[in-house]
PDB file of C-alpha atoms in Angstrom:
ATOM      1  CA  MET A 200      14.236  17.659  18.945  1.00  0.00           C
ATOM      2  CA  ASN A 201      12.317  14.881  20.681  1.00  0.00           C
ATOM      3  CA  LYS A 202      13.526  11.655  19.097  1.00  0.00           C
ATOM      4  CA  ASN A 203      10.864   9.364  20.465  1.00  0.00           C
ATOM      5  CA  VAL A 204       8.940   7.111  18.032  1.00  0.00           C
ATOM      6  CA  ILE A 205       5.868   5.257  19.262  1.00  0.00           C
ATOM      7  CA  ILE A 206       4.478   2.314  17.289  1.00  0.00           C
ATOM      8  CA  VAL A 207       0.823   1.349  17.617  1.00  0.00           C
ATOM      9  CA  GLY A 208       0.485  -2.368  16.865  1.00  0.00           C
ATOM     10  CA  ARG A 209       2.859  -5.207  17.723  1.00  0.00           C
ATOM     11  CA  GLY A 210       2.308  -7.372  14.624  1.00  0.00           C
ATOM     12  CA  VAL A 211       4.641  -8.140  11.725  1.00  0.00           C
ATOM     13  CA  ALA A 212       4.495  -4.594  10.297  1.00  0.00           C
ATOM     14  CA  GLY A 213       5.074  -2.914  13.658  1.00  0.00           C
ATOM     15  CA  LYS A 214       8.061  -5.108  14.460  1.00  0.00           C
ATOM     16  CA  ARG A 215       9.515  -4.467  10.986  1.00  0.00           C
ATOM     17  CA  TYR A 216       9.289  -0.700  11.459  1.00  0.00           C
ATOM     18  CA  LYS A 217      10.913  -0.936  14.888  1.00  0.00           C
ATOM     19  CA  LYS A 218      13.775  -3.007  13.530  1.00  0.00           C
ATOM     20  CA  ILE A 219      14.442  -0.645  10.598  1.00  0.00           C
ATOM     21  CA  ILE A 220      14.403   2.510  12.743  1.00  0.00           C
ATOM     22  CA  GLU A 221      16.617   1.056  15.486  1.00  0.00           C
ATOM     23  CA  LYS A 222      19.130  -0.134  12.891  1.00  0.00           C
ATOM     24  CA  ASN A 223      19.306   3.057  10.854  1.00  0.00           C
ATOM     25  CA  TYR A 224      18.470   5.706  13.477  1.00  0.00           C
ATOM     26  CA  PRO A 225      20.129   4.577  16.704  1.00  0.00           C
ATOM     27  CA  SER A 226      19.635   7.998  18.304  1.00  0.00           C
ATOM     28  CA  PHE A 227      15.840   7.487  18.202  1.00  0.00           C
ATOM     29  CA  GLN A 228      14.032   5.756  21.034  1.00  0.00           C
ATOM     30  CA  VAL A 229      11.435   3.342  19.629  1.00  0.00           C
ATOM     31  CA  SER A 230       8.699   1.767  21.727  1.00  0.00           C
ATOM     32  CA  PHE A 231       5.351   0.034  21.350  1.00  0.00           C
ATOM     33  CA  TRP A 232       2.252   1.700  22.750  1.00  0.00           C
ATOM     34  CA  ASN A 233       0.681   0.099  25.792  1.00  0.00           C
ATOM     35  CA  ARG A 234      -3.062   0.496  25.151  1.00  0.00           C
ATOM     36  CA  ASN A 235      -3.700   0.818  28.861  1.00  0.00           C
ATOM     37  CA  ASN A 236      -1.914   4.180  28.852  1.00  0.00           C
ATOM     38  CA  LYS A 237      -2.407   7.479  27.059  1.00  0.00           C
ATOM     39  CA  ILE A 238       0.040   8.103  24.194  1.00  0.00           C
ATOM     40  CA  PRO A 239       2.618  10.659  25.407  1.00  0.00           C
ATOM     41  CA  GLN A 240       3.964  13.537  23.329  1.00  0.00           C
ATOM     42  CA  CYS A 241       6.490  12.254  20.799  1.00  0.00           C
ATOM     43  CA  SER A 242       8.171  13.151  17.494  1.00  0.00           C
ATOM     44  CA  ARG A 243       6.693  10.367  15.341  1.00  0.00           C
ATOM     45  CA  ILE A 244       3.843   7.855  15.604  1.00  0.00           C
ATOM     46  CA  ILE A 245       3.452   4.778  13.406  1.00  0.00           C
ATOM     47  CA  ILE A 246       0.008   3.153  13.284  1.00  0.00           C
ATOM     48  CA  ALA A 247       0.594  -0.472  12.288  1.00  0.00           C
ATOM     49  CA  SER A 248      -2.423  -2.114  13.909  1.00  0.00           C
ATOM     50  CA  SER A 249      -5.140  -4.087  12.094  1.00  0.00           C
ATOM     51  CA  THR A 250      -6.792  -2.049   9.341  1.00  0.00           C
ATOM     52  CA  LYS A 251     -10.144  -1.848  11.128  1.00  0.00           C
ATOM     53  CA  ASN A 252      -8.391  -0.212  14.112  1.00  0.00           C
ATOM     54  CA  HIS A 253      -6.520   2.458  12.144  1.00  0.00           C
ATOM     55  CA  PHE A 254      -9.173   5.151  12.583  1.00  0.00           C
ATOM     56  CA  LYS A 255      -9.620   4.491  16.306  1.00  0.00           C
ATOM     57  CA  ASP A 256      -5.851   4.507  16.803  1.00  0.00           C
ATOM     58  CA  PHE A 257      -5.515   7.728  14.803  1.00  0.00           C
ATOM     59  CA  LEU A 258      -8.012   9.384  17.154  1.00  0.00           C
ATOM     60  CA  SER A 259      -5.867   8.237  20.083  1.00  0.00           C
ATOM     61  CA  SER A 260      -2.679   9.531  18.425  1.00  0.00           C
ATOM     62  CA  TYR A 261      -3.141  12.867  16.716  1.00  0.00           C
ATOM     63  CA  LYS A 262      -3.125  15.012  19.868  1.00  0.00           C
ATOM     64  CA  SER A 263       0.254  13.559  20.855  1.00  0.00           C
ATOM     65  CA  CYS A 264       2.113  14.033  17.578  1.00  0.00           C
ATOM     66  CA  SER A 265       1.842  16.009  14.328  1.00  0.00           C
ATOM     67  CA  ARG A 266       3.795  13.476  12.227  1.00  0.00           C
ATOM     68  CA  ILE A 267       1.969  10.171  11.759  1.00  0.00           C
ATOM     69  CA  LEU A 268       2.521   7.164   9.491  1.00  0.00           C
ATOM     70  CA  ILE A 269      -0.545   4.977   8.894  1.00  0.00           C
ATOM     71  CA  GLU A 270       0.134   1.511   7.520  1.00  0.00           C
ATOM     72  CA  LYS A 271      -1.694   0.716   4.270  1.00  0.00           C
ATOM     73  CA  PRO A 272      -4.581   0.808   3.644  1.00  0.00           C
ATOM     74  CA  ILE A 273      -5.488   3.913   5.648  1.00  0.00           C
ATOM     75  CA  THR A 274      -8.971   2.703   6.629  1.00  0.00           C
ATOM     76  CA  PRO A 275     -11.702   0.450   5.177  1.00  0.00           C
ATOM     77  CA  LYS A 276     -14.445   3.089   5.646  1.00  0.00           C
ATOM     78  CA  ARG A 277     -15.072   6.265   3.628  1.00  0.00           C
ATOM     79  CA  ASN A 278     -16.522   8.229   6.541  1.00  0.00           C
ATOM     80  CA  ASP A 279     -13.491   7.456   8.676  1.00  0.00           C
ATOM     81  CA  LEU A 280     -11.138   8.568   5.902  1.00  0.00           C
ATOM     82  CA  ASN A 281     -13.032  11.839   5.525  1.00  0.00           C
ATOM     83  CA  GLU A 282     -12.749  12.430   9.264  1.00  0.00           C
ATOM     84  CA  ILE A 283      -8.999  11.713   9.224  1.00  0.00           C
ATOM     85  CA  VAL A 284      -8.532  14.272   6.443  1.00  0.00           C
ATOM     86  CA  LYS A 285     -10.642  16.821   8.307  1.00  0.00           C
ATOM     87  CA  ILE A 286      -8.737  16.371  11.576  1.00  0.00           C
ATOM     88  CA  ALA A 287      -5.358  16.427   9.831  1.00  0.00           C
ATOM     89  CA  GLU A 288      -6.137  19.686   8.061  1.00  0.00           C
ATOM     90  CA  ALA A 289      -7.538  21.357  11.183  1.00  0.00           C
ATOM     91  CA  ASN A 290      -4.568  20.348  13.335  1.00  0.00           C
ATOM     92  CA  LYS A 291      -1.811  20.678  10.704  1.00  0.00           C
ATOM     93  CA  ILE A 292      -0.927  17.000  10.957  1.00  0.00           C
ATOM     94  CA  LEU A 293       1.307  15.510   8.274  1.00  0.00           C
ATOM     95  CA  ILE A 294       0.454  11.940   7.326  1.00  0.00           C
ATOM     96  CA  CYS A 295       2.595   9.352   5.582  1.00  0.00           C
ATOM     97  CA  THR A 296       1.326   5.896   4.619  1.00  0.00           C
ATOM     98  CA  GLY A 297       2.851   2.434   4.386  1.00  0.00           C
ATOM     99  CA  ASP A 298       2.644   2.510   0.574  1.00  0.00           C
ATOM    100  CA  GLN A 299       6.371   2.228  -0.001  1.00  0.00           C
ATOM    101  CA  PHE A 300       5.956   1.772  -3.772  1.00  0.00           C
ATOM    102  CA  GLN A 301       5.644   5.557  -3.862  1.00  0.00           C
ATOM    103  CA  PHE A 302       9.441   5.433  -4.162  1.00  0.00           C
ATOM    104  CA  SER A 303       9.762   2.748  -6.842  1.00  0.00           C
ATOM    105  CA  ASP A 304      11.830   3.836  -9.842  1.00  0.00           C
ATOM    106  CA  LEU A 305      10.038   1.141 -11.842  1.00  0.00           C
ATOM    107  CA  ILE A 306       6.953   3.369 -12.029  1.00  0.00           C
ATOM    108  CA  THR A 307       8.877   6.128 -13.812  1.00  0.00           C
ATOM    109  CA  ASP A 308      10.005   3.622 -16.435  1.00  0.00           C
ATOM    110  CA  ILE A 309       6.495   2.162 -16.739  1.00  0.00           C
ATOM    111  CA  LYS A 310       5.025   5.594 -17.487  1.00  0.00           C
ATOM    112  CA  LYS A 311       7.726   6.167 -20.097  1.00  0.00           C
ATOM    113  CA  LYS A 312       6.987   2.833 -21.785  1.00  0.00           C
ATOM    114  CA  ILE A 313       3.234   3.533 -21.834  1.00  0.00           C
ATOM    115  CA  ARG A 314       3.787   6.940 -23.452  1.00  0.00           C
ATOM    116  CA  SER A 315       5.918   5.309 -26.150  1.00  0.00           C
ATOM    117  CA  PHE A 316       2.911   3.505 -27.614  1.00  0.00           C
ATOM    118  CA  ASN A 317       1.042   5.132 -30.478  1.00  0.00           C
ATOM    119  CA  SER A 318      -2.175   6.704 -29.186  1.00  0.00           C
ATOM    120  CA  SER A 319      -4.167   4.886 -31.898  1.00  0.00           C
ATOM    121  CA  LYS A 320      -2.933   1.452 -30.757  1.00  0.00           C
ATOM    122  CA  GLN A 321      -4.813  -0.441 -28.089  1.00  0.00           C
ATOM    123  CA  VAL A 322      -2.566  -1.194 -25.116  1.00  0.00           C
ATOM    124  CA  ASP A 323      -3.298  -3.963 -22.595  1.00  0.00           C
ATOM    125  CA  ILE A 324      -1.817  -3.594 -19.120  1.00  0.00           C
ATOM    126  CA  SER A 325      -2.065  -6.086 -16.282  1.00  0.00           C
ATOM    127  CA  ILE A 326      -1.252  -5.696 -12.582  1.00  0.00           C
ATOM    128  CA  GLU A 327      -1.176  -8.849 -10.469  1.00  0.00           C
ATOM    129  CA  TYR A 328      -0.562  -9.151  -6.741  1.00  0.00           C
ATOM    130  CA  LYS A 329      -0.630 -12.791  -5.689  1.00  0.00           C
ATOM    131  CA  ASP A 330       0.273 -14.617  -2.510  1.00  0.00           C
ATOM    132  CA  SER A 331      -0.587 -17.718  -0.553  1.00  0.00           C
ATOM    133  CA  LEU A 332      -3.237 -17.337   2.132  1.00  0.00           C
ATOM    134  CA  GLN A 333      -0.953 -19.428   4.323  1.00  0.00           C
ATOM    135  CA  ASN A 334       1.782 -16.809   3.894  1.00  0.00           C
ATOM    136  CA  VAL A 335      -0.610 -13.950   4.645  1.00  0.00           C
ATOM    137  CA  THR A 336      -2.085 -15.436   7.806  1.00  0.00           C
ATOM    138  CA  LYS A 337       1.042 -17.222   9.040  1.00  0.00           C
ATOM    139  CA  ASN A 338      -1.222 -20.183   9.888  1.00  0.00           C
ATOM    140  CA  GLN A 339      -3.155 -18.085  12.420  1.00  0.00           C
ATOM    141  CA  ALA A 340      -6.877 -18.835  12.292  1.00  0.00           C
ATOM    142  CA  ASP A 341      -7.657 -15.508  13.982  1.00  0.00           C
ATOM    143  CA  SER A 342      -5.623 -13.467  11.502  1.00  0.00           C
ATOM    144  CA  TYR A 343      -7.085 -10.067  10.622  1.00  0.00           C
ATOM    145  CA  PHE A 344      -7.187 -11.282   7.016  1.00  0.00           C
ATOM    146  CA  TYR A 345     -10.366 -13.163   7.862  1.00  0.00           C
ATOM    147  CA  ASP A 346     -12.105 -10.031   9.121  1.00  0.00           C
ATOM    148  CA  LYS A 347     -14.201  -8.406   6.365  1.00  0.00           C
ATOM    149  CA  ASP A 348     -13.487  -4.962   7.826  1.00  0.00           C
ATOM    150  CA  SER A 349      -9.715  -5.456   7.784  1.00  0.00           C
ATOM    151  CA  GLY A 350      -8.670  -8.126   5.372  1.00  0.00           C
ATOM    152  CA  GLY A 351      -9.600  -9.674   2.098  1.00  0.00           C
ATOM    153  CA  VAL A 352      -7.446  -9.417  -0.996  1.00  0.00           C
ATOM    154  CA  LEU A 353      -8.495  -5.849  -1.867  1.00  0.00           C
ATOM    155  CA  TYR A 354      -7.260  -4.418   1.443  1.00  0.00           C
ATOM    156  CA  THR A 355      -4.441  -6.824   2.243  1.00  0.00           C
ATOM    157  CA  PHE A 356      -2.987  -6.477  -1.264  1.00  0.00           C
ATOM    158  CA  SER A 357      -3.883  -2.803  -1.683  1.00  0.00           C
ATOM    159  CA  HIS A 358      -0.389  -2.047  -3.014  1.00  0.00           C
ATOM    160  CA  ALA A 359      -1.736  -3.130  -6.408  1.00  0.00           C
ATOM    161  CA  TYR A 360      -4.236  -0.275  -6.401  1.00  0.00           C
ATOM    162  CA  PHE A 361      -1.683   2.202  -5.084  1.00  0.00           C
ATOM    163  CA  VAL A 362       0.560   1.415  -8.070  1.00  0.00           C
ATOM    164  CA  LEU A 363      -2.481   1.681 -10.352  1.00  0.00           C
ATOM    165  CA  THR A 364      -3.209   5.155  -8.971  1.00  0.00           C
ATOM    166  CA  LYS A 365       0.441   6.212  -9.046  1.00  0.00           C
ATOM    167  CA  ILE A 366       0.560   5.466 -12.777  1.00  0.00           C
ATOM    168  CA  PHE A 367      -2.869   6.617 -13.951  1.00  0.00           C
ATOM    169  CA  GLY A 368      -4.136   9.053 -11.311  1.00  0.00           C
ATOM    170  CA  ASN A 369      -7.900   8.906 -10.831  1.00  0.00           C
ATOM    171  CA  SER A 370      -8.814   9.019 -14.521  1.00  0.00           C
ATOM    172  CA  LEU A 371      -9.582   5.315 -15.066  1.00  0.00           C
ATOM    173  CA  ILE A 372     -13.142   4.111 -15.689  1.00  0.00           C
ATOM    174  CA  LEU A 373     -14.232   0.808 -14.148  1.00  0.00           C
ATOM    175  CA  THR A 374     -15.885  -1.485 -16.705  1.00  0.00           C
ATOM    176  CA  SER A 375     -16.247  -4.736 -14.751  1.00  0.00           C
ATOM    177  CA  ALA A 376     -15.296  -6.362 -11.458  1.00  0.00           C
ATOM    178  CA  GLU A 377     -15.426  -9.783  -9.830  1.00  0.00           C
ATOM    179  CA  ILE A 378     -14.886 -10.791  -6.207  1.00  0.00           C
ATOM    180  CA  ILE A 379     -14.709 -14.424  -5.102  1.00  0.00           C
ATOM    181  CA  LYS A 380     -15.163 -15.400  -1.466  1.00  0.00           C
ATOM    182  CA  SER A 381     -14.331 -18.627   0.286  1.00  0.00           C
ATOM    183  CA  GLN A 382     -17.323 -20.911   0.690  1.00  0.00           C
ATOM    184  CA  GLU A 383     -16.473 -21.721   4.285  1.00  0.00           C
ATOM    185  CA  ASN A 384     -15.783 -18.334   5.853  1.00  0.00           C
ATOM    186  CA  GLN A 385     -16.991 -15.845   3.230  1.00  0.00           C
ATOM    187  CA  TYR A 386     -13.812 -13.792   3.238  1.00  0.00           C
ATOM    188  CA  GLU A 387     -12.456 -12.459  -0.059  1.00  0.00           C
ATOM    189  CA  ILE A 388      -9.830 -14.653  -1.674  1.00  0.00           C
ATOM    190  CA  PHE A 389      -9.760 -13.248  -5.227  1.00  0.00           C
ATOM    191  CA  ALA A 390     -10.661  -9.966  -6.930  1.00  0.00           C
ATOM    192  CA  SER A 391     -10.344  -8.861 -10.538  1.00  0.00           C
ATOM    193  CA  SER A 392     -11.226  -5.478 -12.012  1.00  0.00           C
ATOM    194  CA  ASN A 393     -11.075  -4.058 -15.545  1.00  0.00           C
ATOM    195  CA  TRP A 394     -10.517  -0.397 -16.336  1.00  0.00           C
ATOM    196  CA  THR A 395     -10.213   1.791 -19.433  1.00  0.00           C
ATOM    197  CA  LYS A 396      -8.562   5.084 -20.323  1.00  0.00           C
ATOM    198  CA  LYS A 397      -8.572   6.176 -23.971  1.00  0.00           C
ATOM    199  CA  ASN A 398      -6.653   3.453 -25.828  1.00  0.00           C
ATOM    200  CA  MET A 399      -5.642   1.552 -22.682  1.00  0.00           C
ATOM    201  CA  ARG A 400      -7.274  -1.457 -21.050  1.00  0.00           C
ATOM    202  CA  VAL A 401      -6.090  -2.281 -17.542  1.00  0.00           C
ATOM    203  CA  ASN A 402      -6.738  -5.447 -15.554  1.00  0.00           C
ATOM    204  CA  VAL A 403      -5.948  -5.658 -11.825  1.00  0.00           C
ATOM    205  CA  VAL A 404      -5.904  -8.990 -10.006  1.00  0.00           C
ATOM    206  CA  THR A 405      -5.400  -9.593  -6.281  1.00  0.00           C
ATOM    207  CA  ASP A 406      -5.291 -13.283  -5.436  1.00  0.00           C
ATOM    208  CA  CYS A 407      -4.470 -15.121  -2.193  1.00  0.00           C
ATOM    209  CA  THR A 408      -4.752 -18.614  -3.685  1.00  0.00           C
ATOM    210  CA  ASN A 409      -1.286 -18.535  -5.247  1.00  0.00           C
ATOM    211  CA  THR A 410       1.588 -20.740  -4.094  1.00  0.00           C
ATOM    212  CA  GLY A 411       3.977 -17.840  -3.489  1.00  0.00           C
ATOM    213  CA  LEU A 412       4.376 -14.069  -3.466  1.00  0.00           C
ATOM    214  CA  GLU A 413       4.242 -12.203  -6.803  1.00  0.00           C
ATOM    215  CA  PHE A 414       3.636  -8.559  -7.655  1.00  0.00           C
ATOM    216  CA  LYS A 415       4.037  -7.903 -11.364  1.00  0.00           C
ATOM    217  CA  LEU A 416       2.947  -5.449 -14.023  1.00  0.00           C
ATOM    218  CA  ALA A 417       2.973  -6.251 -17.746  1.00  0.00           C
ATOM    219  CA  ILE A 418       2.524  -3.892 -20.700  1.00  0.00           C
ATOM    220  CA  ASP A 419       1.083  -5.396 -23.879  1.00  0.00           C
ATOM    221  CA  GLN A 420       2.943  -8.674 -23.186  1.00  0.00           C
ATOM    222  CA  LYS A 421       6.090  -6.789 -24.168  1.00  0.00           C
ATOM    223  CA  TYR A 422       7.443  -5.460 -20.881  1.00  0.00           C
ATOM    224  CA  THR A 423       7.150  -7.075 -17.454  1.00  0.00           C
ATOM    225  CA  TYR A 424       8.085  -5.524 -14.112  1.00  0.00           C
ATOM    226  CA  ASP A 425       8.670  -7.439 -10.870  1.00  0.00           C
ATOM    227  CA  PHE A 426       7.887  -5.134  -7.928  1.00  0.00           C
ATOM    228  CA  ILE A 427       8.955  -7.607  -5.251  1.00  0.00           C
ATOM    229  CA  ASN A 428      12.514  -7.903  -6.557  1.00  0.00           C
ATOM    230  CA  GLY A 429      12.531  -4.389  -8.008  1.00  0.00           C
ATOM    231  CA  GLU A 430      13.496  -5.252 -11.556  1.00  0.00           C
ATOM    232  CA  MET A 431      12.275  -5.307 -15.138  1.00  0.00           C
ATOM    233  CA  ILE A 432      12.123  -8.851 -16.478  1.00  0.00           C
ATOM    234  CA  SER A 433      13.913  -8.790 -19.818  1.00  0.00           C
ATOM    235  CA  PHE A 434      16.502 -10.941 -21.520  1.00  0.00           C
ATOM    236  CA  ASP A 435      18.831  -7.958 -21.959  1.00  0.00           C
ATOM    237  CA  LEU A 436      18.290  -6.371 -18.558  1.00  0.00           C
ATOM    238  CA  LYS A 437      21.288  -5.421 -16.493  1.00  0.00           C
ATOM    239  CA  LYS A 438      20.590  -6.317 -12.888  1.00  0.00           C
ATOM    240  CA  ASP A 439      21.924  -3.003 -11.609  1.00  0.00           C
ATOM    241  CA  GLU A 440      19.539  -0.938 -13.738  1.00  0.00           C
ATOM    242  CA  TYR A 441      17.161  -0.371 -10.824  1.00  0.00           C
ATOM    243  CA  PRO A 442      19.331  -0.407  -7.680  1.00  0.00           C
ATOM    244  CA  LYS A 443      17.615  -0.681  -4.328  1.00  0.00           C
ATOM    245  CA  ASN A 444      14.075  -1.058  -5.671  1.00  0.00           C
ATOM    246  CA  ASP A 445      13.260  -4.366  -4.011  1.00  0.00           C
ATOM    247  CA  ARG A 446      10.458  -4.317  -1.457  1.00  0.00           C
ATOM    248  CA  ASP A 447      12.656  -4.238   1.674  1.00  0.00           C
ATOM    249  CA  SER A 448      14.769  -1.380   0.297  1.00  0.00           C
ATOM    250  CA  LEU A 449      11.631   0.610  -0.523  1.00  0.00           C
ATOM    251  CA  ILE A 450      10.296   0.134   3.008  1.00  0.00           C
ATOM    252  CA  LYS A 451      13.537   1.653   4.315  1.00  0.00           C
ATOM    253  CA  ARG A 452      13.272   4.559   1.854  1.00  0.00           C
ATOM    254  CA  ASN A 453       9.735   5.162   3.056  1.00  0.00           C
ATOM    255  CA  ILE A 454      10.884   5.218   6.676  1.00  0.00           C
ATOM    256  CA  ASP A 455      13.767   7.544   5.757  1.00  0.00           C
ATOM    257  CA  GLN A 456      11.296  10.045   4.305  1.00  0.00           C
ATOM    258  CA  PHE A 457       9.048   9.772   7.347  1.00  0.00           C
ATOM    259  CA  ILE A 458      11.800  10.117   9.948  1.00  0.00           C
ATOM    260  CA  ASN A 459      13.410  13.053   8.116  1.00  0.00           C
ATOM    261  CA  GLY A 460      10.102  14.866   7.687  1.00  0.00           C
ATOM    262  CA  LYS A 461      10.100  14.806   3.882  1.00  0.00           C
ATOM    263  CA  PHE A 462       6.366  14.413   3.370  1.00  0.00           C
ATOM    264  CA  ASN A 463       5.045  14.365  -0.193  1.00  0.00           C
ATOM    265  CA  ASN A 464       1.751  13.551  -1.933  1.00  0.00           C
ATOM    266  CA  GLN A 465       1.790   9.892  -0.868  1.00  0.00           C
ATOM    267  CA  PHE A 466      -1.216  10.334   1.446  1.00  0.00           C
ATOM    268  CA  GLU A 467      -3.301  11.828  -1.378  1.00  0.00           C
ATOM    269  CA  ILE A 468      -2.406   8.944  -3.723  1.00  0.00           C
ATOM    270  CA  SER A 469      -3.343   6.430  -1.009  1.00  0.00           C
ATOM    271  CA  GLN A 470      -6.746   8.115  -0.671  1.00  0.00           C
ATOM    272  CA  LYS A 471      -7.386   7.838  -4.420  1.00  0.00           C
ATOM    273  CA  ALA A 472      -6.317   4.183  -4.367  1.00  0.00           C
ATOM    274  CA  LEU A 473      -8.986   3.529  -1.737  1.00  0.00           C
ATOM    275  CA  ASP A 474     -11.582   5.117  -4.029  1.00  0.00           C
ATOM    276  CA  TYR A 475     -10.629   2.567  -6.687  1.00  0.00           C
ATOM    277  CA  ILE A 476     -10.883  -0.282  -4.160  1.00  0.00           C
ATOM    278  CA  TRP A 477     -14.289   0.876  -2.939  1.00  0.00           C
ATOM    279  CA  SER A 478     -15.507   1.095  -6.553  1.00  0.00           C
ATOM    280  CA  VAL A 479     -14.582  -2.568  -7.024  1.00  0.00           C
ATOM    281  CA  LYS A 480     -16.221  -3.632  -3.747  1.00  0.00           C
ATOM    282  CA  GLU A 481     -19.442  -1.775  -4.676  1.00  0.00           C
ATOM    283  CA  TRP A 482     -19.593  -2.978  -8.290  1.00  0.00           C
ATOM    284  CA  ASN A 483     -22.063  -5.725  -7.531  1.00  0.00           C
TER     285      ASN A 483
END
């Protein structure tokens, strides 16, 4: 077996993937792609470039490898996503995404808690992904976050919509949406969307004006889950109830699945999450 992994993109995500693979799979050779050269045949390719380049980099990659990981979100354009699906099916390419919350045990517990509510009772659920713009851009004025085709809170914080889709599938109905842009540069800094399904009301917020990183889900102000630290926030919670569900551990679990060829329905869920994001962007 060829144990050569090529990473497209030398940013924070690409370097993180390289570090994880080299640490946990020392028999694999990991290298960054030099864009001046054609991508050689290899066992795995990871596309971790800016979101707007994902489609172009996929076109440069798929003839060299049949196992590809595309960092989240897959692409900001519907037509490009459709073409990726078409090419993957025609060439029997298996695609994984960077949506590591596919492997969060918190989601199983969240679904269980939601089912425990009486169907006649209205249930309010909130999902919030918040961070500081300074943290996102690392003080770089040319960060991809500022590019409307790559960044903005809906794409940069797309994990929120992946979790939404993982829990509810594609059965939610959008009832309202709001996007706020910065006055100076007109990039998205805040987005809120409201959804319904039978007796449930769901609010999703992605916000880059926060002072620090938070990714939480709350059910009816009764249960709160912290996806960054991988725990349920409760006065009687035992800290070992959800072992290895913090963000860094989930990234490793995602890489483990990818390296070992255990592909699942993650790519399909990521596609549906993009449909939700595009619905919000097109609301107005």
